[in-house]
Short mmCIF file of C-alpha atoms in Angstrom, two decimals:
data_model
loop_
_atom_site.label_atom_id
_atom_site.label_comp_id
_atom_site.label_asym_id
_atom_site.label_seq_id
_atom_site.Cartn_x
_atom_site.Cartn_y
_atom_site.Cartn_z
CA SER A 28 -19.96 -66.03 -23.35
CA LYS A 29 -20.80 -68.78 -26.12
CA ILE A 30 -20.23 -65.86 -28.90
CA ASN A 31 -17.30 -63.66 -26.99
CA GLY A 32 -14.31 -64.34 -28.86
CA TYR A 33 -15.72 -65.83 -32.09
CA ILE A 34 -13.51 -65.71 -34.95
CA LEU A 35 -15.02 -65.86 -38.55
CA ASN A 36 -12.89 -66.66 -41.72
CA ASP A 37 -13.35 -64.65 -44.77
CA GLY A 38 -16.36 -66.64 -46.97
CA SER A 39 -17.49 -68.39 -43.72
CA LYS A 40 -21.06 -68.15 -42.14
CA PHE A 41 -21.74 -67.87 -38.61
CA SER A 42 -25.04 -69.61 -37.54
CA PHE A 43 -26.54 -68.52 -34.22
CA ASN A 44 -28.13 -72.03 -33.41
CA THR A 45 -24.76 -73.81 -34.17
CA VAL A 46 -22.39 -71.39 -32.22
CA VAL A 47 -24.95 -71.13 -29.03
CA GLY A 48 -26.10 -74.55 -29.27
CA LYS A 49 -29.15 -76.51 -27.59
CA ARG A 50 -31.06 -74.39 -25.41
CA SER A 51 -31.10 -76.82 -22.53
CA GLN A 52 -30.23 -76.74 -18.77
CA ALA A 53 -27.21 -79.05 -19.61
CA ASN A 54 -25.76 -76.59 -21.66
CA GLY A 55 -26.20 -73.71 -19.46
CA PHE A 56 -29.82 -72.34 -20.04
CA LEU A 57 -32.41 -71.60 -17.36
CA ARG A 58 -36.21 -70.83 -17.71
CA ALA A 59 -37.42 -67.40 -18.86
CA TYR A 60 -40.36 -66.00 -20.62
CA GLU A 61 -40.30 -66.60 -24.61
CA TYR A 62 -42.96 -66.00 -27.54
CA ASN A 63 -44.66 -69.05 -28.20
CA TYR A 64 -47.12 -68.51 -31.40
CA GLY A 65 -47.45 -64.81 -30.21
CA ASP A 66 -48.09 -65.68 -26.41
CA LEU A 67 -45.58 -65.49 -23.61
CA THR A 68 -44.83 -68.86 -21.96
CA TRP A 69 -42.05 -69.97 -19.72
CA GLY A 70 -39.32 -71.84 -21.74
CA ILE A 71 -35.73 -73.04 -21.31
CA GLY A 72 -33.56 -70.13 -22.77
CA GLY A 73 -36.34 -67.73 -23.01
CA GLY A 74 -34.84 -64.41 -24.09
CA VAL A 75 -32.30 -65.79 -25.88
CA CYS A 76 -33.47 -63.61 -28.89
CA GLN A 77 -32.16 -60.57 -27.26
CA ALA A 78 -28.80 -62.00 -28.29
CA SER A 79 -29.36 -63.06 -31.55
CA THR A 80 -31.05 -59.48 -32.37
CA THR A 81 -27.93 -57.64 -31.06
CA VAL A 82 -25.75 -59.85 -33.04
CA TYR A 83 -27.98 -59.36 -35.84
CA LEU A 84 -27.88 -55.59 -35.87
CA ALA A 85 -23.87 -55.61 -35.43
CA ALA A 86 -23.50 -57.85 -38.46
CA MET A 87 -25.65 -55.95 -40.42
CA GLN A 88 -23.97 -52.77 -39.37
CA ALA A 89 -20.63 -54.03 -39.90
CA GLY A 90 -21.19 -54.67 -43.67
CA MET A 91 -22.00 -58.44 -43.23
CA THR A 92 -24.08 -60.85 -45.62
CA LEU A 93 -27.29 -62.05 -44.44
CA VAL A 94 -28.27 -65.48 -44.95
CA ASP A 95 -31.02 -66.16 -42.68
CA HIS A 96 -33.25 -64.13 -40.90
CA THR A 97 -37.11 -64.25 -39.19
CA SER A 98 -38.72 -61.66 -37.25
CA HIS A 99 -40.50 -62.16 -33.96
CA SER A 100 -44.55 -62.52 -33.99
CA GLN A 101 -45.03 -59.26 -32.65
CA LYS A 102 -43.01 -56.40 -31.66
CA VAL A 103 -40.53 -56.76 -28.71
CA SER A 104 -39.46 -54.30 -26.17
CA TYR A 105 -35.80 -53.76 -26.57
CA THR A 106 -35.63 -52.68 -30.33
CA ASP A 107 -37.77 -51.27 -33.01
CA LEU A 108 -39.98 -53.01 -35.63
CA GLY A 109 -37.89 -54.40 -38.30
CA MET A 110 -34.77 -54.61 -36.34
CA ASP A 111 -35.15 -57.98 -34.63
CA ALA A 112 -34.15 -61.67 -35.24
CA THR A 113 -35.78 -64.48 -33.41
CA VAL A 114 -34.42 -67.98 -33.34
CA SER A 115 -35.41 -71.25 -32.23
CA ASP A 116 -33.94 -74.80 -31.72
CA THR A 117 -37.49 -76.57 -31.27
CA ASN A 118 -37.46 -79.46 -33.50
CA GLY A 119 -39.56 -79.06 -36.57
CA ALA A 120 -39.56 -75.14 -35.94
CA GLU A 121 -36.32 -74.48 -36.22
CA LYS A 122 -35.14 -70.68 -36.89
CA ASP A 123 -31.85 -69.63 -37.35
CA MET A 124 -30.08 -66.16 -37.70
CA SER A 125 -26.82 -66.44 -39.95
CA PHE A 126 -24.64 -64.37 -41.88
CA ARG A 127 -21.49 -64.53 -44.03
CA ASN A 128 -18.32 -62.85 -43.91
CA ASN A 129 -17.35 -61.34 -47.30
CA SER A 130 -15.16 -58.66 -46.08
CA GLY A 131 -11.99 -59.99 -47.25
CA GLY A 132 -10.55 -60.91 -44.06
CA GLN A 133 -11.29 -62.57 -40.70
CA ILE A 134 -13.75 -61.03 -38.13
CA PHE A 135 -13.67 -60.81 -34.26
CA ILE A 136 -16.79 -61.12 -32.56
CA ALA A 137 -16.86 -59.61 -29.00
CA ALA A 138 -20.22 -60.21 -26.96
CA HIS A 139 -20.77 -58.97 -23.56
CA VAL A 140 -23.61 -57.93 -20.86
CA MET A 141 -22.96 -54.53 -19.28
CA THR A 142 -24.69 -52.05 -17.06
CA ASP A 143 -27.00 -49.56 -18.61
CA PRO A 144 -24.88 -46.48 -17.79
CA ALA A 145 -28.22 -44.53 -17.35
CA ASN A 146 -29.90 -47.17 -15.00
CA LYS A 147 -27.66 -49.18 -12.92
CA LYS A 148 -30.40 -51.53 -12.18
CA ARG A 149 -30.50 -52.42 -15.98
CA LEU A 150 -28.28 -54.81 -17.95
CA LEU A 151 -27.84 -54.20 -21.53
CA CYS A 152 -26.24 -56.71 -24.45
CA GLU A 153 -23.35 -55.01 -26.30
CA VAL A 154 -21.86 -56.93 -29.39
CA ARG A 155 -18.72 -55.47 -31.27
CA ILE A 156 -17.22 -56.85 -34.79
CA TYR A 157 -13.61 -56.08 -35.50
CA GLY A 158 -12.10 -56.67 -39.18
CA ILE A 159 -10.62 -54.97 -41.86
CA ASP A 160 -10.94 -51.48 -41.46
CA LEU A 161 -13.61 -49.94 -43.70
CA GLY A 162 -12.14 -46.40 -44.01
CA ASP A 163 -14.61 -43.59 -44.70
CA ILE A 164 -17.35 -46.52 -45.14
CA SER A 165 -19.96 -46.71 -42.44
CA TYR A 166 -23.38 -48.32 -42.44
CA ARG A 167 -27.08 -47.34 -40.80
CA LEU A 168 -30.29 -49.45 -40.74
CA ASP A 169 -33.31 -47.57 -41.71
CA THR A 170 -36.87 -48.86 -41.50
CA GLU A 171 -40.16 -48.04 -43.33
CA ILE A 172 -43.56 -49.49 -42.40
CA VAL A 173 -45.32 -50.26 -45.69
CA LYS A 174 -48.47 -51.89 -44.35
CA VAL A 175 -50.45 -51.67 -41.42
CA LEU A 176 -52.69 -54.95 -40.62
CA GLU A 177 -55.75 -54.52 -39.20
CA PRO A 178 -57.01 -57.24 -36.61
CA SER A 179 -60.18 -59.44 -37.13
CA SER A 180 -63.25 -57.83 -35.38
CA GLU A 181 -64.00 -61.45 -34.31
CA GLN A 182 -62.90 -62.23 -30.43
CA ILE A 183 -60.79 -65.53 -29.66
CA ILE A 184 -62.95 -67.00 -26.85
CA ILE A 185 -61.25 -69.66 -24.31
CA TYR A 186 -64.03 -71.40 -22.10
CA ASP A 187 -62.77 -71.83 -18.71
CA SER A 188 -64.26 -74.20 -16.10
CA THR A 189 -61.53 -74.69 -13.89
CA GLY A 190 -60.94 -71.29 -12.62
CA GLU A 191 -57.40 -70.70 -14.44
CA TYR A 192 -58.61 -67.44 -15.69
CA VAL A 193 -62.16 -66.49 -14.77
CA THR A 194 -64.70 -67.66 -11.94
CA PHE A 195 -68.57 -68.00 -11.62
CA ASP A 196 -68.51 -64.28 -10.00
CA ASP A 197 -65.85 -62.69 -12.33
CA PRO A 198 -66.72 -64.75 -15.76
CA ILE A 199 -65.13 -62.55 -18.28
CA LYS A 200 -61.36 -61.48 -18.59
CA VAL A 201 -59.34 -60.03 -21.43
CA LEU A 202 -56.45 -62.06 -21.88
CA THR A 203 -55.01 -60.29 -25.22
CA GLU A 204 -56.33 -57.27 -26.57
CA ALA A 205 -56.68 -56.56 -30.17
CA SER A 206 -53.64 -54.78 -32.01
CA ASP A 207 -52.48 -53.92 -35.46
CA GLY A 208 -50.13 -55.95 -37.27
CA TYR A 209 -47.17 -54.54 -39.63
CA VAL A 210 -45.41 -55.21 -42.86
CA VAL A 211 -41.90 -53.44 -42.38
CA ASP A 212 -39.13 -53.21 -44.76
CA THR A 213 -35.62 -52.78 -43.37
CA TYR A 214 -32.82 -51.08 -45.41
CA ARG A 215 -29.07 -50.93 -44.98
CA VAL A 216 -27.80 -47.46 -46.21
CA THR A 217 -24.08 -47.25 -47.18
CA LEU A 218 -22.44 -43.85 -45.79
CA GLU A 219 -19.20 -42.48 -47.19
CA ASN A 220 -17.67 -39.53 -45.04
CA GLY A 221 -21.19 -39.48 -43.49
CA LEU A 222 -23.10 -39.07 -46.75
CA GLU A 223 -25.50 -41.56 -48.36
CA VAL A 224 -24.05 -43.20 -51.26
CA ALA A 225 -26.35 -46.41 -51.41
CA SER A 226 -29.26 -48.09 -50.14
CA GLU A 227 -30.41 -51.82 -50.24
CA LYS A 228 -33.28 -53.50 -48.76
CA ILE A 229 -32.15 -56.47 -46.56
CA THR A 230 -35.64 -57.80 -44.98
CA ARG A 231 -39.14 -57.60 -45.16
CA SER A 232 -40.75 -58.38 -41.67
CA THR A 233 -44.29 -59.36 -40.98
CA TYR A 234 -45.83 -58.81 -37.58
CA PRO A 235 -49.46 -60.29 -37.55
CA ALA A 236 -52.23 -58.55 -36.36
CA ARG A 237 -53.68 -59.96 -32.98
CA GLN A 238 -57.36 -60.48 -32.39
CA GLU A 239 -58.83 -59.75 -29.07
CA LYS A 240 -58.30 -63.16 -26.80
CA ILE A 241 -61.04 -63.41 -23.59
CA ALA A 242 -61.73 -66.25 -20.99
CA GLN A 243 -65.29 -66.72 -20.37
CA TRP A 244 -66.50 -68.84 -17.62
CA THR A 245 -68.17 -72.11 -18.44
CA GLN A 246 -70.28 -74.55 -16.13
CA PRO A 247 -67.96 -77.65 -15.34
#
């Protein structure tokens, strides 16, 4: 609702953090899961990155000029590697998603939450960008995995003496399994009458490999 109806003049920049504002209860946000240095934790405004990702994908396929972009620390469930855009308003660790309108005219952004036609219990984000007619030109995003990052064989061990994760009778628990990381390039392909006429790399995203993390009981 904070994005829906936004008008961006030619030459102006859209900043997700500026438009959406502080993720606080006073600004209408609730607690939900969010990524914090690769781990899922509770936070005010958790999940807002699905909105920033959807705006990012719409803007790139509308031919906007990317200004600021950061990928997540790992793959998210709602889009492919190289197609996500994380944001943060944490002091000292701000991350924004921004783009500039260089289309030659105003654009109008429509943003909604809608029911998935294939699953009535599931909600989807939809963002549409309206502006000058592109005629026979359209855009598509392609990705390429350029490198696979292998995780370290060493474990991260959390020693637990409070029973938060493990107990004396059940002394070891795997908290996070080891997983590969990836370096991914994202390209915007220009199509004319459905035929490819140009391609440009717009981002390189790095998703670090994750070490196995275990909890191990220790005497209090």
